[in-house]
Amino acid sequence: MTRLASEKTAAADAATRTTAGICIDSLGHAFPTKDGGAMLALDNVSFEVPNGQFLAVVGASGCGKTTILNMAAGLIRPVSGSVKVGGEEVVKPLRDTGYMFARDGLLPWRSALKNVEVGLEHRGVPKEQRRTRALHMLDVVGLSGFGDSYPAQLSQGMRQRVAIARTLAINPGTLLMDEPFAALDAQTKIALQGEFLKIWEKDRKTVMFVTHDLAEAVSMADRVLVLTSRPGRIHADITIDLPRPRDPGEIRFDKHYLHLLDGVWQSLKEAEARAG
Amino acid sequence: MSMAMDMTVSNNRDTGVVSVKDKLAQQITRERSTRRRRTINVAIMRFALLAALLVPWQLGVEYGLINPLFFSSPLAIFNFLVRELGGGTIWPHVLVTVREALLGFLIGAAAGVAAGILRMQFPLFGDVTNPFLTILNVLPRVALAPMFVLWFGIGEGSKIALSVSLVFFILMLSTEAGIKSLDRELIVTQRALGATRTQLFWKVMLPGAVPAMFSGMRLGVVYSLLAVVVGEMIASQMGLGQRIAFYAASFQGDGLLGTILILAAIGLLFNVVVVNAEAKLMHWRLHDDD
Ligand SMILES: Nc1ncnc2c1ncn2[C@@H]1O[C@H](COP(=O)(O)OP(=O)(O)OP(=O)(O)O)[C@@H](O)[C@H]1O
Ligand SMILES: [Mg+2]
């Protein structure tokens, strides 16, 4: 089923497994409620994202998708179970993980270029190198010439591009993405999906991508995980065997794509119906 | 009827010839001249308002309707200012007051910002110091002036201390408000990008609190001046506050009001300096003005 298993020898496979992408093991989480009780958000969720796989996670609002990402990012600790990234248990934000949100979170007092540089600054990369890398990343996302602009001077789509450049600048081995294109209009969204896929298809990082947009999930990912409503459990695990490179703008009329999309949609409906 | 038709046609042709860019340029020119006219009008009206206040005052004094002993007169104040500023004895007092206000502001602001940061970074420190600082802050600080004279003498030290006691709290509270109101999203994003605690502080919290610090500073300079003037009025041998107390006690209305005008000018100058520094440091948010 996985691309890795079929392509690699047993020895290489073992080596990959020790530096496995993301490994979620019997994750459980609850949040304290106002009246002193606890609200179960995640219930015994286990799955793995092999190195180099693009996984999309879908599920009803409030089913715990962001919570899983936050744990993988090391921003919160799970109540039970564990999250490993690259074979390492995550207890704090890892230097090799990039995390993108729907909101760009750009620092308003920094120019676009300085915003792209910020992650490299945190890693102590020398100034010259930082600048060269940031300029290159701005170019990759189609914003060369906007380095000196401040976030307030950029459109929302441009700001999200800067955020993508900022995340990619640190060249993370693992990418966590929480509805990164949700705040964009339809055209910009498809354009950015395409650009992101193009960049991703070059070096295939491990990606965990949360979205409410099923078309986005199916057109971009290798595999879609469907979660049940609160508390989140895994309802379905669907492989998306569409050829690459893909163009999210073109694929919309592909028959097999439409078939897969329908499957994910049915599955999500079941998952939501089953909650309660 | 046919003429009207012709007009419409030629009008349409005109709009086709005049491009959108040209129209925009015309519009901008028009707006600019409107704005210039408005600026001139405002200046004229301000001058008229000033005259409407000063002329009746001067005439009232001259015709014996206003007692100059209590109200002085615009001309007397003007003469006082010319005499004192043009080589009179007021300059050493100006120097003392400005020096006290500046030192008080700088010391108070530095300490206030530092305290605000420490209290936000170390919540335990914040919690422990809370009741003490609250009591000090609600206390009318002027009540401390006699004690400061006792501690720091009748010279500049006691005035600076009074100023520090005011400025410190203003800057501490605005720094704390700035850090508290910081967008959580920015902090989470930078944490996810690998910022350490120290980096978060220097790259997110501190720059994020700068706007709030500046609004604190704008208030701070005014209160610093207030504090030193009050301090000087209570007990002092030098300074504009001492002059005010002296002129008031000896019924010299021109000196009293003239000195107040000098204080207003100093306050304005302080304010301009802070506002300019703010504009320089925060060009990222002021871009829509230019
Ligand atoms: N800090 C928190 N305190 C209390 N409850 C929380 C907290 N964060 C999340 N929750 C609750 O946990 C559940 C899962 O939240 P989460 O943000 O992971 O959902 P989600 O799947 O990302 O939803 P959405 O698709 O709307 O973004 C929700 O019911 C939410 O109310
Ligand atoms: Mg979410």
Coordinates of C-alpha atoms and ligand atoms in Angstrom, one line a residue:
Chain A
M1 CA 0.0 0.0 0.0
T2 CA 2.7 2.5 0.8
R3 CA 5.1 3.7 -1.8
L4 CA 8.1 3.0 0.4
A5 CA 7.4 -0.6 1.0
S6 CA 7.2 -1.5 -2.6
E7 CA 10.3 0.5 -3.7
K8 CA 12.8 -0.2 -1.0
T9 CA 14.7 -3.2 0.1
A10 CA 14.1 -4.7 3.6
A11 CA 17.3 -3.1 5.0
A12 CA 16.6 0.3 3.6
D13 CA 13.0 -0.1 4.9
A14 CA 14.3 -0.7 8.4
A15 CA 16.5 2.3 8.2
T16 CA 13.6 4.4 7.0
R17 CA 11.5 3.1 9.9
T18 CA 13.9 4.3 12.5
T19 CA 13.8 7.8 11.0
A20 CA 10.1 7.4 10.3
G21 CA 8.1 10.5 9.4
I22 CA 5.4 11.1 11.9
C23 CA 4.3 8.3 14.4
I24 CA 1.2 8.9 16.4
D25 CA 0.7 6.2 19.0
S26 CA -2.6 5.8 21.0
L27 CA -3.0 9.5 21.3
G28 CA -5.7 10.6 23.8
H29 CA -6.4 14.2 24.9
A30 CA -8.9 16.0 27.0
F31 CA -9.4 19.7 27.8
P32 CA -10.5 20.9 31.2
T33 CA -14.0 22.5 31.1
K34 CA -15.2 25.6 33.0
D35 CA -17.2 23.5 35.5
G36 CA -14.1 21.6 36.5
G37 CA -14.8 18.5 34.4
A38 CA -12.9 17.2 31.3
M39 CA -13.9 17.2 27.7
L40 CA -12.6 14.3 25.6
A41 CA -11.1 15.7 22.4
L42 CA -9.2 12.8 21.1
D43 CA -9.7 9.1 21.8
N44 CA -7.0 6.5 21.1
V45 CA -5.8 7.8 17.8
S46 CA -2.9 5.9 16.1
F47 CA -1.4 6.3 12.7
E48 CA 1.9 6.8 10.9
V49 CA 2.9 9.1 8.2
P50 CA 5.8 7.5 6.3
N51 CA 8.8 9.6 5.3
G52 CA 7.9 11.6 2.2
Q53 CA 4.2 11.1 2.4
F54 CA 1.6 13.8 1.9
L55 CA -1.2 13.0 4.3
A56 CA -4.4 15.0 4.5
V57 CA -6.6 14.9 7.6
V58 CA -10.3 15.8 7.3
G59 CA -13.1 15.7 9.9
A60 CA -15.9 17.7 11.4
S61 CA -15.1 21.0 13.1
G62 CA -13.9 20.5 16.6
C63 CA -12.9 16.8 16.2
G64 CA -9.4 17.5 17.3
K65 CA -7.4 18.0 14.1
T66 CA -5.6 21.1 15.2
T67 CA -5.0 19.4 18.6
I68 CA -3.1 16.6 16.8
L69 CA -1.0 19.1 14.8
N70 CA -0.3 21.1 18.0
M71 CA 1.0 17.9 19.6
A72 CA 3.1 17.0 16.6
A73 CA 4.5 20.5 16.6
G74 CA 5.4 20.2 20.3
L75 CA 3.1 23.1 21.3
I76 CA 1.0 21.0 23.7
R77 CA 1.7 17.7 25.4
P78 CA -0.8 14.8 25.0
V79 CA -2.6 13.5 28.1
S80 CA -1.9 10.0 27.0
G81 CA 0.0 8.3 24.2
S82 CA 2.9 9.8 22.3
V83 CA 3.9 11.6 19.1
K84 CA 7.2 10.9 17.4
V85 CA 8.7 12.9 14.6
G86 CA 11.7 11.4 12.8
G87 CA 11.9 8.8 15.5
E88 CA 12.2 11.4 18.3
E89 CA 9.5 11.9 20.9
V90 CA 8.1 15.4 20.6
V91 CA 8.2 17.3 23.9
K92 CA 9.0 20.8 22.5
P93 CA 9.0 22.4 19.0
L94 CA 11.5 20.6 16.9
R95 CA 13.9 22.5 14.7
D96 CA 13.2 20.2 11.8
T97 CA 9.5 20.8 11.8
G98 CA 7.6 23.5 10.0
Y99 CA 4.1 24.5 11.0
M100 CA 1.7 26.6 9.0
F101 CA -1.6 28.1 10.0
A102 CA -4.6 29.6 8.2
R103 CA -3.6 33.0 9.6
D104 CA -0.2 34.1 8.4
G105 CA 1.1 35.2 11.8
L106 CA 3.5 37.6 10.1
L107 CA 5.2 40.1 12.4
P108 CA 3.8 43.4 11.3
W109 CA 6.9 45.4 12.1
R110 CA 9.1 43.3 9.9
S111 CA 9.3 43.5 6.1
A112 CA 8.4 40.5 4.0
L113 CA 12.1 39.6 3.7
K114 CA 12.7 39.9 7.4
N115 CA 9.7 37.8 8.1
V116 CA 11.0 35.0 5.8
E117 CA 14.3 35.3 7.6
V118 CA 12.9 34.9 11.1
G119 CA 13.1 31.1 11.4
L120 CA 16.7 31.2 10.2
E121 CA 17.5 33.9 12.8
H122 CA 16.1 31.6 15.5
R123 CA 18.6 29.0 14.2
G124 CA 21.5 31.3 14.3
V125 CA 22.1 31.3 10.5
P126 CA 24.6 34.1 9.6
K127 CA 23.1 37.3 8.1
E128 CA 24.4 36.9 4.5
Q129 CA 23.2 33.3 4.2
R130 CA 19.9 34.2 5.7
R131 CA 19.3 37.0 3.2
T132 CA 20.3 34.9 0.2
R133 CA 18.0 32.1 1.3
A134 CA 15.1 34.4 2.1
L135 CA 15.4 36.2 -1.3
H136 CA 15.4 32.8 -3.0
M137 CA 12.3 31.7 -1.1
L138 CA 10.4 34.9 -2.0
D139 CA 11.3 34.2 -5.6
V140 CA 10.0 30.6 -5.3
V141 CA 6.6 31.8 -4.1
G142 CA 6.5 34.5 -6.8
L143 CA 7.1 37.5 -4.6
S144 CA 10.5 38.7 -5.8
G145 CA 10.5 42.5 -5.6
F146 CA 8.2 42.6 -2.5
G147 CA 10.9 41.9 0.0
D148 CA 10.8 45.4 1.4
S149 CA 7.0 45.6 1.7
Y150 CA 5.4 45.4 5.2
P151 CA 2.6 42.9 5.8
A152 CA 0.1 45.7 6.0
Q153 CA 1.0 46.6 2.4
L154 CA 0.4 43.1 1.0
S155 CA -2.8 41.4 0.0
Q156 CA -4.0 38.3 2.0
G157 CA -2.8 35.9 -0.7
M158 CA 0.6 37.6 -0.8
R159 CA 0.9 37.4 3.0
Q160 CA 0.1 33.7 2.9
R161 CA 2.8 33.3 0.3
V162 CA 5.3 35.0 2.6
A163 CA 4.2 32.6 5.3
I164 CA 4.8 29.7 3.0
A165 CA 8.3 31.1 2.1
R166 CA 9.0 31.6 5.8
T167 CA 8.1 28.0 6.6
L168 CA 10.0 26.5 3.7
A169 CA 13.1 28.8 4.3
I170 CA 14.0 26.6 7.3
N171 CA 13.9 23.6 5.0
P172 CA 12.0 21.5 7.4
G173 CA 11.9 17.7 7.0
T174 CA 8.4 17.6 8.3
L175 CA 5.6 20.0 7.5
L176 CA 2.5 20.4 9.6
M177 CA -0.2 22.5 7.9
D178 CA -3.5 23.6 9.5
E179 CA -5.9 24.8 6.8
P180 CA -3.1 26.9 5.3
F181 CA -5.2 28.1 2.4
A182 CA -8.5 28.4 4.1
A183 CA -8.5 32.2 4.3
L184 CA -8.0 32.7 0.6
D185 CA -10.3 33.3 -2.3
A186 CA -11.0 30.4 -4.7
Q187 CA -8.6 31.5 -7.4
T188 CA -5.7 32.4 -5.2
K189 CA -6.3 29.2 -3.3
I190 CA -6.0 26.9 -6.4
A191 CA -2.9 28.9 -7.6
L192 CA -1.2 28.5 -4.2
Q193 CA -2.1 24.8 -4.0
G194 CA -0.5 24.3 -7.4
E195 CA 2.6 26.2 -6.4
F196 CA 2.9 24.4 -3.1
L197 CA 2.6 21.0 -4.8
K198 CA 5.3 22.0 -7.3
I199 CA 7.7 22.9 -4.6
W200 CA 6.7 19.8 -2.6
E201 CA 7.1 17.4 -5.5
K202 CA 10.7 18.4 -5.9
D203 CA 11.9 17.1 -2.5
R204 CA 8.9 15.3 -0.9
K205 CA 8.9 16.3 2.7
T206 CA 6.6 14.5 5.1
V207 CA 3.4 16.5 5.2
M208 CA 0.4 16.4 7.6
F209 CA -2.2 18.7 6.1
V210 CA -5.4 19.5 7.9
T211 CA -8.3 20.8 5.8
H212 CA -12.0 21.2 5.5
D213 CA -11.8 21.4 1.7
L214 CA -12.2 17.8 0.5
A215 CA -11.2 18.8 -3.1
E216 CA -8.0 20.2 -1.7
A217 CA -7.3 17.0 0.3
V218 CA -7.9 14.7 -2.6
S219 CA -6.1 16.8 -5.2
M220 CA -3.0 17.3 -3.1
A221 CA -2.5 14.3 -0.8
D222 CA -1.2 10.7 -1.2
R223 CA -3.6 9.6 1.5
V224 CA -6.6 11.0 3.3
L225 CA -7.5 10.3 6.9
V226 CA -11.1 10.8 7.9
L227 CA -11.8 11.5 11.6
T228 CA -15.1 11.0 13.5
S229 CA -16.7 13.9 15.3
R230 CA -15.7 14.7 18.8
P231 CA -14.0 12.8 20.3
G232 CA -11.8 12.3 17.2
R233 CA -11.2 8.7 16.2
I234 CA -9.9 7.4 12.9
H235 CA -12.9 6.5 10.7
A236 CA -11.3 5.8 7.3
D237 CA -7.8 5.7 5.8
I238 CA -8.1 6.3 2.0
T239 CA -5.2 6.0 -0.4
I240 CA -5.2 8.6 -3.2
D241 CA -3.4 6.8 -6.1
L242 CA -3.5 9.7 -8.6
P243 CA -0.4 10.2 -10.7
R244 CA 2.1 13.0 -10.0
P245 CA 3.0 15.7 -10.8
R246 CA -0.5 16.9 -10.2
D247 CA -2.1 20.3 -11.0
P248 CA -5.0 21.0 -8.6
G249 CA -6.4 23.4 -11.2
E250 CA -6.6 20.7 -13.9
I251 CA -7.4 17.6 -12.0
R252 CA -10.9 18.8 -11.1
F253 CA -12.4 17.1 -14.2
D254 CA -10.4 13.8 -13.9
K255 CA -12.7 10.8 -13.6
H256 CA -10.7 8.9 -11.1
Y257 CA -10.2 12.0 -9.0
L258 CA -14.0 12.6 -8.9
H259 CA -14.5 9.0 -7.9
L260 CA -12.0 9.3 -5.0
L261 CA -13.5 12.6 -4.0
D262 CA -16.9 11.1 -3.8
G263 CA -15.5 8.2 -1.7
V264 CA -13.9 10.7 0.8
W265 CA -17.2 12.7 0.9
Q266 CA -19.3 9.6 1.6
S267 CA -16.8 8.5 4.3
L268 CA -17.0 11.9 6.0
K269 CA -20.8 11.8 6.0
E270 CA -20.7 8.4 7.7
A271 CA -18.1 9.6 10.2
E272 CA -20.3 12.5 11.2
A273 CA -23.4 10.4 11.3
R274 CA -21.7 8.0 13.6
A275 CA -20.8 10.6 16.2
G276 CA -22.9 11.1 19.3
Chain B
M1 CA -33.1 67.8 -29.5
S2 CA -30.5 67.0 -32.2
M3 CA -28.1 69.3 -30.5
A4 CA -28.5 67.4 -27.2
M5 CA -27.7 64.2 -29.1
D6 CA -24.6 65.8 -30.5
M7 CA -23.4 66.8 -27.1
T8 CA -23.8 63.3 -25.8
V9 CA -21.8 61.8 -28.6
S10 CA -19.0 64.3 -28.3
N11 CA -19.0 63.8 -24.5
N12 CA -18.6 60.1 -25.0
R13 CA -15.7 60.7 -27.4
D14 CA -14.1 62.9 -24.7
T15 CA -14.2 60.3 -22.0
G16 CA -12.6 57.9 -24.5
V17 CA -9.7 60.2 -25.2
V18 CA -9.1 61.2 -21.5
S19 CA -7.6 58.1 -20.1
V20 CA -8.3 56.8 -16.6
K21 CA -4.8 57.7 -15.6
D22 CA -5.2 61.3 -16.7
K23 CA -8.5 61.5 -14.9
L24 CA -6.9 60.2 -11.7
A25 CA -4.1 62.8 -12.1
Q26 CA -6.7 65.5 -12.4
Q27 CA -8.6 64.2 -9.4
I28 CA -5.4 64.2 -7.4
T29 CA -4.5 67.7 -8.4
R30 CA -8.0 68.8 -7.5
E31 CA -7.9 67.1 -4.1
R32 CA -4.5 68.6 -3.4
S33 CA -5.7 72.2 -4.1
T34 CA -8.8 71.6 -2.0
R35 CA -6.6 70.4 0.8
R36 CA -4.2 73.4 0.5
R37 CA -7.2 75.8 0.5
R38 CA -8.5 74.1 3.7
T39 CA -5.1 74.3 5.4
I40 CA -5.0 78.1 4.7
N41 CA -8.6 78.5 6.0
V42 CA -7.8 76.6 9.1
A43 CA -4.8 78.8 9.8
I44 CA -6.9 82.0 9.3
M45 CA -9.6 80.8 11.6
R46 CA -7.2 79.8 14.3
F47 CA -5.6 83.3 14.1
A48 CA -9.1 84.8 14.3
L49 CA -9.9 82.8 17.3
L50 CA -6.7 83.8 19.0
A51 CA -7.4 87.5 18.2
A52 CA -11.0 87.1 19.5
L53 CA -9.5 86.0 22.8
L54 CA -6.6 88.5 23.1
V55 CA -8.1 91.7 21.7
P56 CA -11.1 92.0 24.1
W57 CA -8.7 91.0 26.9
Q58 CA -6.3 93.8 26.0
L59 CA -9.0 96.4 25.4
G60 CA -10.8 95.3 28.6
V61 CA -7.6 96.1 30.6
E62 CA -7.1 99.4 28.8
Y63 CA -10.7 100.6 29.4
G64 CA -10.5 99.5 33.1
L65 CA -13.0 96.7 32.8
I66 CA -10.5 94.0 33.7
N67 CA -8.2 94.3 36.7
P68 CA -4.6 93.8 35.4
L69 CA -3.5 92.9 38.9
F70 CA -5.3 89.6 38.6
F71 CA -5.4 89.0 34.9
S72 CA -2.4 91.0 33.5
S73 CA -2.7 91.8 29.8
P74 CA -1.5 90.2 26.6
L75 CA 0.9 93.1 26.0
A76 CA 2.3 92.9 29.5
I77 CA 2.9 89.1 29.1
F78 CA 4.5 89.7 25.7
N79 CA 6.8 92.3 27.1
F80 CA 7.7 90.0 30.0
L81 CA 8.6 87.2 27.5
V82 CA 10.7 89.5 25.4
R83 CA 12.5 90.9 28.4
E84 CA 13.1 87.6 30.1
L85 CA 13.9 85.4 27.1
G86 CA 16.1 88.0 25.5
G87 CA 18.9 87.9 28.0
G88 CA 16.8 88.0 31.2
T89 CA 17.2 85.9 34.3
I90 CA 14.7 83.1 33.3
W91 CA 17.1 80.9 31.3
P92 CA 18.8 79.3 34.3
H93 CA 15.3 78.4 35.7
V94 CA 14.3 76.9 32.3
L95 CA 17.5 74.9 32.3
V96 CA 16.9 73.5 35.7
T97 CA 13.3 72.5 35.0
V98 CA 14.1 70.9 31.7
R99 CA 17.0 69.0 33.2
E100 CA 14.9 67.7 36.1
A101 CA 12.0 66.7 33.8
L102 CA 14.3 64.9 31.4
L103 CA 16.2 63.0 34.0
G104 CA 13.1 62.1 35.9
F105 CA 11.5 60.9 32.6
L106 CA 14.5 58.9 31.5
I107 CA 15.1 57.2 34.9
G108 CA 11.3 56.6 35.5
A109 CA 10.8 55.3 31.9
A110 CA 13.8 52.9 32.0
A111 CA 12.8 51.6 35.4
G112 CA 9.1 51.3 34.5
V113 CA 9.8 49.4 31.2
A114 CA 12.2 47.1 33.0
A115 CA 9.7 46.5 35.8
G116 CA 6.9 45.8 33.4
I117 CA 8.9 43.4 31.4
L118 CA 10.2 41.6 34.6
R119 CA 6.7 41.3 36.0
M120 CA 5.4 39.8 32.7
Q121 CA 8.3 37.5 32.2
F122 CA 8.3 36.3 35.8
P123 CA 4.7 35.9 36.9
L124 CA 5.7 35.0 40.5
F125 CA 7.6 38.3 40.8
G126 CA 4.5 40.0 39.3
D127 CA 2.2 38.4 41.9
V128 CA 4.3 39.1 44.9
T129 CA 4.9 42.8 44.0
N130 CA 1.2 43.4 42.9
P131 CA -0.3 44.8 46.2
F132 CA 2.6 47.0 46.9
L133 CA 2.7 48.6 43.5
T134 CA -1.0 49.0 43.5
I135 CA -1.0 50.9 46.7
L136 CA 1.9 53.1 45.6
N137 CA 0.1 53.7 42.3
V138 CA -3.2 54.8 43.8
L139 CA -1.4 57.1 46.3
P140 CA -1.5 60.8 45.2
R141 CA 2.2 61.1 44.5
V142 CA 2.3 64.8 45.3
A143 CA 1.8 63.7 48.9
L144 CA 5.3 62.3 48.8
A145 CA 6.9 65.6 47.8
P146 CA 7.7 66.8 51.3
M147 CA 9.3 63.4 52.1
F148 CA 11.4 63.6 49.0
V149 CA 12.6 67.0 50.0
L150 CA 13.6 65.5 53.4
W151 CA 15.4 62.6 51.7
F152 CA 17.0 64.3 48.6
G153 CA 17.2 67.9 49.7
I154 CA 15.7 71.1 48.4
G155 CA 17.7 70.9 45.1
E156 CA 17.0 68.9 41.9
G157 CA 17.1 65.5 43.5
S158 CA 13.7 65.8 45.2
K159 CA 12.0 67.0 41.9
I160 CA 13.5 64.2 39.9
A161 CA 12.4 61.7 42.5
L162 CA 8.8 63.0 42.3
S163 CA 8.9 62.7 38.5
V164 CA 10.3 59.2 38.7
S165 CA 7.5 58.2 41.0
L166 CA 4.9 59.2 38.4
V167 CA 6.6 58.2 35.2
F168 CA 7.7 54.8 36.5
F169 CA 4.1 53.6 37.0
I170 CA 2.8 55.0 33.7
L171 CA 5.5 53.2 31.7
M172 CA 5.3 50.0 33.8
L173 CA 1.5 49.8 33.2
S174 CA 1.7 50.6 29.5
T175 CA 4.5 48.1 29.0
E176 CA 2.5 45.4 30.7
A177 CA -0.6 46.3 28.7
G178 CA 1.4 46.1 25.5
I179 CA 2.8 42.7 26.3
K180 CA -0.6 41.4 27.4
S181 CA -2.5 42.6 24.4
L182 CA 0.0 41.1 22.0
D183 CA -1.6 38.8 19.5
R184 CA -1.2 35.2 20.8
E185 CA -1.0 34.0 17.2
L186 CA 2.3 35.8 16.7
I187 CA 3.8 34.1 19.7
V188 CA 2.5 30.6 18.7
T189 CA 3.8 31.1 15.2
Q190 CA 7.2 32.1 16.3
R191 CA 7.3 29.2 18.8
A192 CA 6.5 26.8 16.0
L193 CA 9.3 28.4 14.0
G194 CA 11.7 27.4 16.7
A195 CA 12.1 30.6 18.8
T196 CA 13.5 30.1 22.2
R197 CA 12.1 32.0 25.2
T198 CA 14.8 34.6 24.9
Q199 CA 14.2 35.0 21.2
L200 CA 10.5 35.2 21.7
F201 CA 11.1 38.1 24.1
W202 CA 13.5 40.1 21.9
K203 CA 11.9 39.4 18.6
V204 CA 8.2 39.3 19.4
M205 CA 7.2 40.6 22.9
L206 CA 9.5 43.7 23.0
P207 CA 8.8 45.0 19.5
G208 CA 5.2 44.1 19.9
A209 CA 4.9 46.2 23.1
V210 CA 6.6 49.3 21.5
P211 CA 3.4 51.0 20.4
A212 CA 2.0 50.8 23.9
M213 CA 5.3 52.0 25.4
F214 CA 5.1 55.0 23.2
S215 CA 1.6 55.9 24.2
G216 CA 3.0 55.6 27.8
M217 CA 5.9 57.9 26.9
R218 CA 3.7 60.5 25.4
L219 CA 1.8 60.6 28.7
G220 CA 5.1 60.3 30.7
V221 CA 6.8 63.4 29.4
V222 CA 3.8 65.5 30.3
Y223 CA 3.5 64.0 33.8
S224 CA 7.3 64.4 34.3
L225 CA 7.0 68.1 33.6
L226 CA 4.0 68.3 35.9
A227 CA 5.8 66.6 38.7
V228 CA 8.9 68.8 38.7
V229 CA 6.9 72.0 38.5
V230 CA 4.8 70.9 41.4
G231 CA 7.9 69.9 43.3
E232 CA 9.5 73.3 42.6
M233 CA 6.4 75.1 43.7
I234 CA 6.4 73.3 47.0
A235 CA 10.0 73.9 48.0
S236 CA 12.8 75.1 45.7
Q237 CA 15.3 77.8 45.0
M238 CA 15.4 77.3 41.3
G239 CA 13.1 76.2 38.4
L240 CA 10.0 77.6 36.6
G241 CA 7.7 76.2 39.3
Q242 CA 9.6 78.2 41.9
R243 CA 9.2 81.3 39.6
I244 CA 5.4 80.7 39.3
A245 CA 5.1 80.5 43.1
F246 CA 7.1 83.7 43.4
Y247 CA 5.2 85.7 40.8
A248 CA 1.9 84.5 42.2
A249 CA 2.9 85.5 45.7
S250 CA 4.0 89.0 44.5
F251 CA 1.0 89.6 42.3
Q252 CA 3.0 89.7 39.1
G253 CA 0.4 88.4 36.6
D254 CA 2.6 89.0 33.6
G255 CA 5.4 86.9 35.0
L256 CA 3.0 84.2 36.2
L257 CA 1.3 83.8 32.8
G258 CA 4.5 84.3 30.8
T259 CA 6.2 81.5 32.8
I260 CA 3.2 79.3 32.2
L261 CA 3.5 79.9 28.5
I262 CA 7.2 78.9 28.6
L263 CA 6.2 75.7 30.3
A264 CA 3.6 75.0 27.6
A265 CA 6.3 75.5 25.0
I266 CA 8.6 73.0 26.8
G267 CA 5.7 70.5 27.1
L268 CA 5.0 70.9 23.4
L269 CA 8.7 70.4 22.5
F270 CA 8.9 67.2 24.6
N271 CA 5.7 65.9 22.9
V272 CA 7.1 66.6 19.4
V273 CA 10.3 64.7 20.2
V274 CA 8.4 61.7 21.4
V275 CA 5.9 61.8 18.5
N276 CA 8.7 62.0 16.0
A277 CA 10.6 59.1 17.5
E278 CA 7.4 57.1 17.4
A279 CA 6.8 57.9 13.8
K280 CA 10.4 56.9 13.0
L281 CA 10.3 53.6 14.9
M282 CA 6.8 52.6 13.7
H283 CA 7.0 53.4 10.0
W284 CA 5.6 49.9 9.4
R285 CA 2.2 50.9 10.6
L286 CA 2.1 54.5 9.4
H287 CA 2.7 53.7 5.7
D288 CA -0.9 54.5 4.8
D289 CA -0.3 58.2 5.6
D290 CA 2.1 58.8 2.8
Ligands
LIG1 N1 -7.2 25.3 24.6 C1 -8.4 24.6 24.7 N2 -9.1 24.6 25.8 C2 -10.3 23.9 25.8 N3 -10.8 23.2 24.8 C3 -10.1 23.2 23.7 C4 -8.9 23.9 23.5 N4 -8.4 23.7 22.3 C5 -9.4 22.9 21.7 N5 -10.4 22.6 22.5 C6 -11.5 21.8 22.2 O1 -11.0 20.6 21.7 C7 -11.8 20.2 20.6 C8 -10.9 20.0 19.4 O2 -10.3 21.2 19.0 P1 -9.5 21.4 17.7 O3 -9.1 22.8 17.6 O4 -8.4 20.3 17.7 O5 -10.6 21.0 16.6 P2 -10.4 21.0 15.0 O6 -10.7 19.7 14.5 O7 -9.1 21.6 14.6 O8 -11.6 22.0 14.6 P3 -11.7 23.0 13.4 O9 -11.8 22.1 12.1 O10 -12.9 23.8 13.6 O11 -10.4 23.8 13.3 C9 -12.8 21.2 20.3 O12 -14.1 20.8 20.8 C10 -12.4 22.4 21.2 O13 -13.5 23.0 21.7
MG2 MG -8.6 23.4 13.7

